[in-house]
Short mmCIF file of C-alpha atoms (C1' of nucleotides) in Angstrom, two decimals:
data_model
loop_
_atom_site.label_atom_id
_atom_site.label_comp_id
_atom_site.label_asym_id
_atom_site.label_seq_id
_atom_site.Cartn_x
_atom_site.Cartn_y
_atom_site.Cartn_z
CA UNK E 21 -13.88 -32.92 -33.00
CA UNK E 22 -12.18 -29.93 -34.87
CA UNK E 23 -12.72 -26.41 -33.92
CA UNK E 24 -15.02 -26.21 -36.86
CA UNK E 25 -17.04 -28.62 -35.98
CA UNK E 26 -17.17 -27.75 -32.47
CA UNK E 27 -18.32 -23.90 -33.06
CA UNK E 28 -20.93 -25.52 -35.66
CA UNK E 29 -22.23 -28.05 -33.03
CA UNK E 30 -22.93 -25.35 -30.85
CA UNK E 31 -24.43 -22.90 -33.18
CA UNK E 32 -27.29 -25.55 -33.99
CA UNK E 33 -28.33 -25.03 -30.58
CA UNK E 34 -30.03 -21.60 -31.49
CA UNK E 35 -29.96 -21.81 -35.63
CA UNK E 36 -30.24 -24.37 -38.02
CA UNK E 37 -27.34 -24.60 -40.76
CA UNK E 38 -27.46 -26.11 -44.17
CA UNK E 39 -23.78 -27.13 -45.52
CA UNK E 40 -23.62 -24.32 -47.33
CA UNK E 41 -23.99 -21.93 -44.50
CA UNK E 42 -21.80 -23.95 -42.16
CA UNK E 43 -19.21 -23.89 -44.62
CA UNK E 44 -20.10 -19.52 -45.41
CA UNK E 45 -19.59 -19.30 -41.71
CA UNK E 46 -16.53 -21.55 -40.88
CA UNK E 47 -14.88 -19.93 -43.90
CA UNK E 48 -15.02 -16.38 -41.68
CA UNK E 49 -13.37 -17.66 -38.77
CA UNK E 50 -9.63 -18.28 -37.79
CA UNK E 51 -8.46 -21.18 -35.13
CA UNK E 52 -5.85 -19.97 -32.88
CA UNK E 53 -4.19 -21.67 -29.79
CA UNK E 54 -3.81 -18.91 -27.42
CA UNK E 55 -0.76 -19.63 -24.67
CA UNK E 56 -1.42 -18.97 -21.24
CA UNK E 57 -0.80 -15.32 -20.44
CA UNK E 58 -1.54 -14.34 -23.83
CA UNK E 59 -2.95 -10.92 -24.68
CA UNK E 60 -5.73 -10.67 -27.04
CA UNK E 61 -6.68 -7.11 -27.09
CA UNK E 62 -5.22 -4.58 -24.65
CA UNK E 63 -6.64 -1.66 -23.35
CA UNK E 64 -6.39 1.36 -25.97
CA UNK E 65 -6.18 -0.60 -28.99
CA UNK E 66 -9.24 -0.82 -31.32
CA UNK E 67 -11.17 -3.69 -31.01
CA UNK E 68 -10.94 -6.07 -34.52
CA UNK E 69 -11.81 -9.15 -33.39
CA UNK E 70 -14.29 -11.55 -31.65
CA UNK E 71 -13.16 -14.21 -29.53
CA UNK E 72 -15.34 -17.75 -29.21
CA UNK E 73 -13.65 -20.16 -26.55
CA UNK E 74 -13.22 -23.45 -27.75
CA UNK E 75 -11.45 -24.57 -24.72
CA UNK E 76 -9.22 -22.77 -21.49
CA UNK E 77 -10.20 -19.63 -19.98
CA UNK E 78 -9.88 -15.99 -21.16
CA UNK E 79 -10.66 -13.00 -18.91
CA UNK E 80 -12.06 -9.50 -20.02
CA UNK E 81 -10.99 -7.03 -17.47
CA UNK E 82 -10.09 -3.12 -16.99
CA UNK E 83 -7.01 -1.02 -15.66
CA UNK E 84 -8.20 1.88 -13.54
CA UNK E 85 -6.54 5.03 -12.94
CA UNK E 86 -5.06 3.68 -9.62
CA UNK E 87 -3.66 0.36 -11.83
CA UNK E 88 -6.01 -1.75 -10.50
CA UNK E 89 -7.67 -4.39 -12.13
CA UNK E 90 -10.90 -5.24 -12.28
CA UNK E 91 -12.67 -8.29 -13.95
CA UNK E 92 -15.84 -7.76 -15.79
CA UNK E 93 -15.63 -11.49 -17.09
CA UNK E 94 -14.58 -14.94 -17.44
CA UNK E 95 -14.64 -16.66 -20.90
CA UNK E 96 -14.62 -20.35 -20.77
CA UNK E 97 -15.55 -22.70 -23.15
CA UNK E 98 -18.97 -21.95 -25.90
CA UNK E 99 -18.19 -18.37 -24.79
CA UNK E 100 -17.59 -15.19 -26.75
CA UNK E 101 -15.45 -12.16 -26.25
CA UNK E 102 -14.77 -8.97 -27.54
CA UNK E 103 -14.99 -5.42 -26.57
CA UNK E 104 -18.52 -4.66 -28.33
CA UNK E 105 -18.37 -1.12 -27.99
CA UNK E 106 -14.80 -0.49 -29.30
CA UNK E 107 -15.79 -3.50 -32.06
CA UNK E 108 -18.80 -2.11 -32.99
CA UNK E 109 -17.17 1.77 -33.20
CA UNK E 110 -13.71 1.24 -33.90
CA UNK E 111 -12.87 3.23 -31.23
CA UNK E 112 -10.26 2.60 -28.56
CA UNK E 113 -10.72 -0.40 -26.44
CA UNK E 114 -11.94 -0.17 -22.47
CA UNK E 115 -11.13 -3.14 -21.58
CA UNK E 116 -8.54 -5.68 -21.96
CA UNK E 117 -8.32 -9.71 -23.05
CA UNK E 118 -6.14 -12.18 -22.04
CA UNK E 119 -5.81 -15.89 -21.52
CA UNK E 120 -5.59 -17.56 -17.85
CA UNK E 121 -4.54 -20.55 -19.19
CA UNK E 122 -3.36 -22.36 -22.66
CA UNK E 123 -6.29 -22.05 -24.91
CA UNK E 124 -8.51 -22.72 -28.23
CA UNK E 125 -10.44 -19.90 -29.72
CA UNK E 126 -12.19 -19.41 -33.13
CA UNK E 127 -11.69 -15.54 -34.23
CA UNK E 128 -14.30 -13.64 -36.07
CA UNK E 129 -13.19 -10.54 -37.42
CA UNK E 130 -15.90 -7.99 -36.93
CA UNK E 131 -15.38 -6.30 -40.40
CA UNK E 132 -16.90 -9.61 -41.63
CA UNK E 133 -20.23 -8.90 -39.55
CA UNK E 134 -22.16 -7.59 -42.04
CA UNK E 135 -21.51 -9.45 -44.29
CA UNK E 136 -22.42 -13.01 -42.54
CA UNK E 137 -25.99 -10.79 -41.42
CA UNK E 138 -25.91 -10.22 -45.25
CA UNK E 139 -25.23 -13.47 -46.09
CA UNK E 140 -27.00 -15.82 -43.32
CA UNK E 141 -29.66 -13.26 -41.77
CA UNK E 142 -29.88 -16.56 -39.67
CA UNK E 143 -26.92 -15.14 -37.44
CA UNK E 144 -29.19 -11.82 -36.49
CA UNK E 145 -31.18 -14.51 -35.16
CA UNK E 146 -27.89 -16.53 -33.63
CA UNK E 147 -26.79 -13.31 -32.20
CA UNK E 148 -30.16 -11.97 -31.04
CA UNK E 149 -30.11 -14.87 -29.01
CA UNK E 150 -26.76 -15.24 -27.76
CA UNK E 151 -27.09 -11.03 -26.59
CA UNK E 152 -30.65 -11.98 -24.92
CA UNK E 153 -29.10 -14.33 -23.10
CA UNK E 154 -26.00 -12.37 -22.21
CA UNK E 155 -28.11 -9.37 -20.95
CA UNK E 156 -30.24 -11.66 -18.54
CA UNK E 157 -26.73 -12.69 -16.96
CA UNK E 158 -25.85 -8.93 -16.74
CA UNK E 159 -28.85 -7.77 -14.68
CA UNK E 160 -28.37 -10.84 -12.64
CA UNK E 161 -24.79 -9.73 -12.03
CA UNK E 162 -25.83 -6.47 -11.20
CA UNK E 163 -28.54 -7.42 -9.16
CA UNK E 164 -26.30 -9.80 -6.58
CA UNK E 165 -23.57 -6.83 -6.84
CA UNK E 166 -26.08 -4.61 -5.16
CA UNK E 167 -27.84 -7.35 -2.92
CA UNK E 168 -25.21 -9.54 -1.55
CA UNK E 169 -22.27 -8.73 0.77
CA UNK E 170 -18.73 -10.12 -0.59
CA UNK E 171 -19.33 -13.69 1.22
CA UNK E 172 -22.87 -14.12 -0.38
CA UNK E 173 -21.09 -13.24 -3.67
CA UNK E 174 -18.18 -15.83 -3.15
CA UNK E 175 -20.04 -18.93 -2.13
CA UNK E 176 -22.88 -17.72 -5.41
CA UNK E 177 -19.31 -17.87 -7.51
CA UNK E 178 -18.19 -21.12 -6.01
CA UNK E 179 -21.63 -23.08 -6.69
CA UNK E 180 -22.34 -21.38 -10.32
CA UNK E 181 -18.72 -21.86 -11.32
CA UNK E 182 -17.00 -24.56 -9.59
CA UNK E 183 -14.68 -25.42 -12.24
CA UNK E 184 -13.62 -21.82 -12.74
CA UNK E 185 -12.58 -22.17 -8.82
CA UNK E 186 -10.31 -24.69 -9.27
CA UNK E 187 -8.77 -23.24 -12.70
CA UNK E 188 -8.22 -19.57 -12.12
CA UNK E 189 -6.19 -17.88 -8.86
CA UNK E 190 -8.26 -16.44 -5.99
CA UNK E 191 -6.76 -12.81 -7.06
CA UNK E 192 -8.68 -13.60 -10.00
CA UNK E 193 -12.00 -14.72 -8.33
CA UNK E 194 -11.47 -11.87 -5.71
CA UNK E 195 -10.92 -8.98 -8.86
CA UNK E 196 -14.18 -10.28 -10.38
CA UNK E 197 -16.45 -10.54 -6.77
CA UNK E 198 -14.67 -6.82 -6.47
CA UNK E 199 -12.86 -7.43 -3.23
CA UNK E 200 -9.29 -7.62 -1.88
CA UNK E 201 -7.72 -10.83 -2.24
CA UNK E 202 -7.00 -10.37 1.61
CA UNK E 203 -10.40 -10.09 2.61
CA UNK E 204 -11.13 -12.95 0.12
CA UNK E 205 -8.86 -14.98 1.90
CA UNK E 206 -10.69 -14.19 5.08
CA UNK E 207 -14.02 -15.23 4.23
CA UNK E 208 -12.53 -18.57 2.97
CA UNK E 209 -10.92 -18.76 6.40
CA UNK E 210 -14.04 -18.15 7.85
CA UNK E 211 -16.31 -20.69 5.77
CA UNK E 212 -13.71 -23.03 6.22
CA UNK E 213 -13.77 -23.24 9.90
CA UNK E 214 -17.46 -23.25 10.31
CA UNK O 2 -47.26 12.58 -33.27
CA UNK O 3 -49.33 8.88 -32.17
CA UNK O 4 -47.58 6.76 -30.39
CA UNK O 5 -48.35 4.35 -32.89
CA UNK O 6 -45.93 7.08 -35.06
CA UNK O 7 -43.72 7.73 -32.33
CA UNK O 8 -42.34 4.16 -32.66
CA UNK O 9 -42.00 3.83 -35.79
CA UNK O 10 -40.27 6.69 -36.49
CA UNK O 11 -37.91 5.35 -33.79
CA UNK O 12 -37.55 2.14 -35.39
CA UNK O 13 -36.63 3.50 -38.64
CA UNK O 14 -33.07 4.24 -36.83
CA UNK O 15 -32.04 0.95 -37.02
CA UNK O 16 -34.66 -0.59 -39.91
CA UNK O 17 -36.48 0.02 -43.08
CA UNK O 18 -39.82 -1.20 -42.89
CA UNK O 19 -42.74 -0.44 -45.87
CA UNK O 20 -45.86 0.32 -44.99
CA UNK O 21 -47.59 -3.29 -44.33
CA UNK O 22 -44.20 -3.96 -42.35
CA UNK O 23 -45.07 -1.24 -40.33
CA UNK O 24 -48.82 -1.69 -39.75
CA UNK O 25 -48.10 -5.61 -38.81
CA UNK O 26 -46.21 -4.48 -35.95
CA UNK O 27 -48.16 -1.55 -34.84
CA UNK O 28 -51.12 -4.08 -34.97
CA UNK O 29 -49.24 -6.47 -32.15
CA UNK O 30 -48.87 -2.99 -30.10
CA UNK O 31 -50.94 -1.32 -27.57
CA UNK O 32 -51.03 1.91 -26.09
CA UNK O 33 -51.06 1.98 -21.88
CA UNK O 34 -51.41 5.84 -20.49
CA UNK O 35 -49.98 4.59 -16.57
CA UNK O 36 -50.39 6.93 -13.98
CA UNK O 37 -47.62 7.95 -11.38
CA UNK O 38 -46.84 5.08 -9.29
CA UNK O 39 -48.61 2.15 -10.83
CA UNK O 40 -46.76 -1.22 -11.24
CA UNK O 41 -46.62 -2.18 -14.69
CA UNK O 42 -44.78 -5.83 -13.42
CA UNK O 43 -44.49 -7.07 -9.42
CA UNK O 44 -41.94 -9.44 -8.30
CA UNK O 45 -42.78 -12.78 -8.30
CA UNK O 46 -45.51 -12.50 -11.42
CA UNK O 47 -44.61 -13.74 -14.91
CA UNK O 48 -43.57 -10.86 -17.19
CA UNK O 49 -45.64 -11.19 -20.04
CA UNK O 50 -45.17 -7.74 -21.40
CA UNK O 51 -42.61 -5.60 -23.27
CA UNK O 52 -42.96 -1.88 -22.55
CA UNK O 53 -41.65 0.68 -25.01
CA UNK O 54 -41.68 4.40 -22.79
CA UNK O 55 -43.01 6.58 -25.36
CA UNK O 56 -42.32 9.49 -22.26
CA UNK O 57 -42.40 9.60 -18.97
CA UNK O 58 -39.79 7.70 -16.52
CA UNK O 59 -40.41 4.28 -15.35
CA UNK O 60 -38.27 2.32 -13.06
CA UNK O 61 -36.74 -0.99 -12.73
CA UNK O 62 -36.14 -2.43 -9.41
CA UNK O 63 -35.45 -5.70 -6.90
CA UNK O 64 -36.63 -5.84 -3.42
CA UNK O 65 -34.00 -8.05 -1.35
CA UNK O 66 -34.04 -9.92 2.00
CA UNK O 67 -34.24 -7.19 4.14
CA UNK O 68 -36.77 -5.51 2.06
CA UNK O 69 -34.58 -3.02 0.52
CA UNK O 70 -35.25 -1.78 -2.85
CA UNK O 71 -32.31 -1.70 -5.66
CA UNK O 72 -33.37 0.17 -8.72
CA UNK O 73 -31.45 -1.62 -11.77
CA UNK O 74 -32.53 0.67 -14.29
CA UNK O 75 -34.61 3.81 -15.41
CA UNK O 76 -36.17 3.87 -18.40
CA UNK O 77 -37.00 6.82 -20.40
CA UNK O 78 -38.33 8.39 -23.43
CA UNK O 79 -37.04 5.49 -26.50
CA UNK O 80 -36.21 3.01 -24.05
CA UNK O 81 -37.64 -0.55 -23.82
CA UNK O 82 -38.00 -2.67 -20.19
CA UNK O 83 -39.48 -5.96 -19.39
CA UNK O 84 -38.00 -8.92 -17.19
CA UNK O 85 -36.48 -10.59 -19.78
CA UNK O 86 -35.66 -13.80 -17.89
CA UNK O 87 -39.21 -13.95 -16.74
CA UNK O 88 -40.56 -13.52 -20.40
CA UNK O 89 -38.65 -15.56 -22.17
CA UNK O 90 -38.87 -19.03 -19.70
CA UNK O 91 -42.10 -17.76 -18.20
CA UNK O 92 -40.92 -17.97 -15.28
CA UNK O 93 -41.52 -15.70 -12.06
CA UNK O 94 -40.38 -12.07 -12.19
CA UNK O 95 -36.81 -11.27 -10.08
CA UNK O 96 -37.79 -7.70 -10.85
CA UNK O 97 -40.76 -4.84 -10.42
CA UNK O 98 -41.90 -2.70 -12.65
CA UNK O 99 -43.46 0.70 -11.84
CA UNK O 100 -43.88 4.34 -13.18
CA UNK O 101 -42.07 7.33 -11.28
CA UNK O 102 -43.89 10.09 -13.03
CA UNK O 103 -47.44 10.08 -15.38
CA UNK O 104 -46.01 7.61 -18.30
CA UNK O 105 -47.39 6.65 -22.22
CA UNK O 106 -46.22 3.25 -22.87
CA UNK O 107 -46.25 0.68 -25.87
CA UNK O 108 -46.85 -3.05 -25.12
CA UNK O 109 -45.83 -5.81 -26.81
CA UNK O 110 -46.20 -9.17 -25.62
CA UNK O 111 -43.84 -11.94 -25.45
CA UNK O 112 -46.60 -14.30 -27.39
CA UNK O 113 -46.67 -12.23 -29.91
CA UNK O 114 -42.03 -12.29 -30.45
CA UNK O 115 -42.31 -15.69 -32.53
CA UNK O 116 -44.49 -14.79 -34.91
CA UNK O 117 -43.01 -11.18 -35.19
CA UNK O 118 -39.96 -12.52 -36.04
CA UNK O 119 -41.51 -15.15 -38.53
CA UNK O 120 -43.27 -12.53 -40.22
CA UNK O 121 -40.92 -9.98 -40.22
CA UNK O 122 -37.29 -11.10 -40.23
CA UNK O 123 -35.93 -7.69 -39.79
CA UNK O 124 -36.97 -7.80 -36.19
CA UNK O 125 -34.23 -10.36 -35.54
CA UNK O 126 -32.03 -7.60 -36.60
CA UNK O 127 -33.31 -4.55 -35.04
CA UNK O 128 -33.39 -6.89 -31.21
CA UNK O 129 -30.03 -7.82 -32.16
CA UNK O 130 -28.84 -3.76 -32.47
CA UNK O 131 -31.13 -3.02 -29.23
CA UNK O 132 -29.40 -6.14 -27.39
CA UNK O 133 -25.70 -4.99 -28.43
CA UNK O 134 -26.22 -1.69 -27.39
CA UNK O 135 -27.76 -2.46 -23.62
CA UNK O 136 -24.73 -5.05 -23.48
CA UNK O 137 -22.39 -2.05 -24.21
CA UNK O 138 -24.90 -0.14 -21.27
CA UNK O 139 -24.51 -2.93 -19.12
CA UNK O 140 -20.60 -3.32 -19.52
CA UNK O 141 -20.00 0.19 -18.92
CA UNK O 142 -22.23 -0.07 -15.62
CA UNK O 143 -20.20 -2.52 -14.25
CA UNK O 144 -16.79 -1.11 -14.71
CA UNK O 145 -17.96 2.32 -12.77
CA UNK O 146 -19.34 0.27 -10.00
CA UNK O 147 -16.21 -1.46 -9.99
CA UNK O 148 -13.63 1.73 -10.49
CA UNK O 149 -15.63 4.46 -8.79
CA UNK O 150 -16.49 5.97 -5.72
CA UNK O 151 -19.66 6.54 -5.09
CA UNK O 152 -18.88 10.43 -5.61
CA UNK O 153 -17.52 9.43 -8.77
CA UNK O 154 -20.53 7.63 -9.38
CA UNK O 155 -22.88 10.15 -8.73
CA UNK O 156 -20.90 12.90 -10.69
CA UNK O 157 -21.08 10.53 -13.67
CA UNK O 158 -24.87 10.38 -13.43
CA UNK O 159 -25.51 13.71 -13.39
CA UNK O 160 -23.55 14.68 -16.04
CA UNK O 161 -24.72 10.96 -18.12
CA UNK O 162 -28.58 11.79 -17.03
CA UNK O 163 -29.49 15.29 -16.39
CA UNK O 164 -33.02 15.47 -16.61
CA UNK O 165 -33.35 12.07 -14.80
CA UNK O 166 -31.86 14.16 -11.93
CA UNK O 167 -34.68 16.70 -12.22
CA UNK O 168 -37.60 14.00 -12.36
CA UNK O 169 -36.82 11.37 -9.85
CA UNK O 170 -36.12 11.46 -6.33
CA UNK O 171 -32.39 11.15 -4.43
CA UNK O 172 -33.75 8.19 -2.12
CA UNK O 173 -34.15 6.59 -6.36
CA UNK O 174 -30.86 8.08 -7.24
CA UNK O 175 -29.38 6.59 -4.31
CA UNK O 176 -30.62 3.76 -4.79
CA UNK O 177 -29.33 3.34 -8.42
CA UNK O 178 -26.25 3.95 -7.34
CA UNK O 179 -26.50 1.32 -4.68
CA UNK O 180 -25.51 4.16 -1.75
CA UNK O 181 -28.23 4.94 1.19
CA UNK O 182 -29.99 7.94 0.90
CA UNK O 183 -28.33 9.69 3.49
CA UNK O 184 -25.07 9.40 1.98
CA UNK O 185 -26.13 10.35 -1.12
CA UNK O 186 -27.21 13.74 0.84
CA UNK O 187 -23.79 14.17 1.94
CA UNK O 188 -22.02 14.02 -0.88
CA UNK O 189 -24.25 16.51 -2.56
CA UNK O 190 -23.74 18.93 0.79
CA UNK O 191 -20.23 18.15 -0.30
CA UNK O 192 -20.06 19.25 -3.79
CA UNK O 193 -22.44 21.98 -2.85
CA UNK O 194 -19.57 23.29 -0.62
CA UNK O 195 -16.78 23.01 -2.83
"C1'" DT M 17 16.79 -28.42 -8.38
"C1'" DT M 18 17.23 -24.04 -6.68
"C1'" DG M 19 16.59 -19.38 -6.35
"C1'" DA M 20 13.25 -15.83 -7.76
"C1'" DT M 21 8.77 -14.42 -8.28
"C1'" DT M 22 4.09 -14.68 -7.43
"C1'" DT M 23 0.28 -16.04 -4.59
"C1'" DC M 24 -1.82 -16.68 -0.27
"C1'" DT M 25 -2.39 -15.80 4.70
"C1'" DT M 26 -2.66 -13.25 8.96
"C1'" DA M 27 -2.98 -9.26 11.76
"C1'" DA M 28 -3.13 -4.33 12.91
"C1'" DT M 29 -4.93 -0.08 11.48
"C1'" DC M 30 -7.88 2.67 8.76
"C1'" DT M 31 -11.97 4.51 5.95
"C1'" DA M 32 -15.95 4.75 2.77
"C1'" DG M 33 -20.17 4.06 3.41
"C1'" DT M 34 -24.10 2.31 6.76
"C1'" DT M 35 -27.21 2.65 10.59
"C1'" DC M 36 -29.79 4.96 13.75
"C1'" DA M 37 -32.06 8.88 15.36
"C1'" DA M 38 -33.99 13.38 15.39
"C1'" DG M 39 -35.21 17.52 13.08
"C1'" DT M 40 -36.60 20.12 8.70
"C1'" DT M 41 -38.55 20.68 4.30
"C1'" DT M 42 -41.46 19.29 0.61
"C1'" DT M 43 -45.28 16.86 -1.34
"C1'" DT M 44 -49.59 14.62 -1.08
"C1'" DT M 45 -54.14 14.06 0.26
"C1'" DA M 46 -58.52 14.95 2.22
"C1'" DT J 1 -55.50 24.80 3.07
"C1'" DA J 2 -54.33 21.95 6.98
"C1'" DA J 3 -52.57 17.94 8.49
"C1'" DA J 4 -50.31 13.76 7.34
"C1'" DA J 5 -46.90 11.45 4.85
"C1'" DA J 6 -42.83 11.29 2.41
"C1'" DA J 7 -38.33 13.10 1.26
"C1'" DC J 8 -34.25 15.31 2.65
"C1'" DT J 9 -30.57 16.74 6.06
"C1'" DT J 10 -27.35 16.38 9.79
"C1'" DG J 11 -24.56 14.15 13.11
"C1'" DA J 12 -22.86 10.39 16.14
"C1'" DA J 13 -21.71 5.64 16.40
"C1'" DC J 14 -20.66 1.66 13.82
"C1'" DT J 15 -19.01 -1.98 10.32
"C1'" DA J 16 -17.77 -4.29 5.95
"C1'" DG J 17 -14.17 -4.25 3.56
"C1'" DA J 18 -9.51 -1.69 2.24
"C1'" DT J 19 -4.74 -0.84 3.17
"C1'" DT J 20 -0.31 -1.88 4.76
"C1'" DA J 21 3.09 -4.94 6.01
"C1'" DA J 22 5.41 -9.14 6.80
"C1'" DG J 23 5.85 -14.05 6.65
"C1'" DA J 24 4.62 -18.73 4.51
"C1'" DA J 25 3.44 -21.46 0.64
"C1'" DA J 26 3.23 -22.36 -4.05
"C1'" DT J 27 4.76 -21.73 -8.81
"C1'" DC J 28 7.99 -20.64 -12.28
"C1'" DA J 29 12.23 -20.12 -14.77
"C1'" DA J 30 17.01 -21.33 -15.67
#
DNA sequence: TTGATTTCTTAATCTAGTTCAAGTTTTTTA
DNA sequence: TAAAAAACTTGAACTAGATTAAGAAATCAA
């Protein structure tokens, strides 16, 4: 399957296309092979573009003032990414965007927004949806932040993303659970021999 | 002003509706005066209502294992609540739902989102701008619990809400900022002192 | 393929924030 | 308006997780 038809496959999940607006829609978007390492958006910069995953992983993540990094998210495949608030304002970017390993993404440029809304008022619907969704796994996220200690948090990672455990390095997983990846390395230890 | 006015004037930030636009939606609406302390949604109940705070403060909250309470959000004058997991699958509530002070509300059920949006497309959009925006919320609320101290965190609140400081307790702040009461009470003694 | 770099592990020491407990102030209720 | 309940404060003891450091294993680059 092409990218096209991939992104289109997946949007039929929420919306229903005619040819037309597959074709309206496909026409917005750019493919783009993304090697591992990759920066998509960096810290500072304003926001253009949105990222949908195709295939590979991308992570969002943040610099703080003491240069650490902190991952908000992982993107893998029939995800999106951006950085909504610089997108949306064109204002400098909070986070940064890279890719974990070699990977497919369709781009859609958020100056065309308005006019796809315009176009297809389908994708308010599309998007409605997809941000629903995307809020529900925020609280959730919040919620086990503030309810679980680190190893609760690690073995809920392991068993919602077991794939992502295998793909990405435990300084990864231990910057998104917001741990060390010492004391990460410890609570494997400890599950391990148990 | 109504209530009935109250929201629409609010909605007109983000859409044009006429008059029978207006007066279709207002018709799906009701109007809940809830008294200090009442639960509006419980844990373990299917959400079947949206609440719209027309003023007042209500608050948003888990109860975990041990039986302590983690407030996820507040919700104020313009701001919408509801567990949106629960509502959508009709499924049972991960979250409460009470008011922390006297409170006017707007309800509007989940039955009633399908035909809103059938009826009037626009909705799609104006969810879609809500949605966004609580994502950008959301986002930011993760980075400061990942980047801050909880001194940090607390600063930021103050400054972010200052009347929410005046109207709710410190055991709520506290527990918004996922600290324990008692430290919360140091680190004001600290600032106090400084 | 080897040397360099990055990742992972282990252990000792440290600290931000918790827990427990007791006293004080404020708010609620009858 | 008095008494009960809830909220807030303070301090001592504790702990989950951080920091530092050094070695081992894995990965990468030439």
């Amino acid at each position: 399957m092409t990218p096209d038809e991939r992104i289109v496959q997946y949007l039929s999940r929420y919306i229903k296309l005619d040819k037309k607006e597959q074709h309206f829609f496909t026409g917005l978007l750019e493919n783009q092979e993304v090697k591992k390492g990759t920066h998509l958006l960096q810290q500072g910069e304003i926001c253009r573009l949105q990222y949908f995953v195709i295939e590979g992983c991308l992570r969002t993540y943040t610099v703080d003032e003491h240069g650490l990094e902190h991952i908000i998210q992982f993107s893998q495949a029939n995800w999106w990414t951006s950085d909504l608030y610089s997108g949306l304002t064109q204002t400098p970017a909070e986070h940064s965007i890279d890719a974990l390993v070699h990977s497919s993404v369709m781009i859609l440029p958020f100056e065309k927004m308005e006019w796809l809304y315009a176009e297809v008022p389908k994708f308010e619907r599309f998007f409605r949806i997809l941000y629903q969704n995307a809020i529900v796994s925020h609280f959730r996220r919040t919620r086990e932040s503030m309810e679980l200690t680190a190893e609760e948090r690690y073995l809920r990672f392991t068993e919602r993303y077991p794939d992502l455990q295998q793909l990405v390095s435990q300084k990864h997983i231990a910057s998104y659970l917001n741990i060390t990846p010492e004391f990460l390395s410890k609570i494997r230890n400890k599950i391990a021999h148990r």
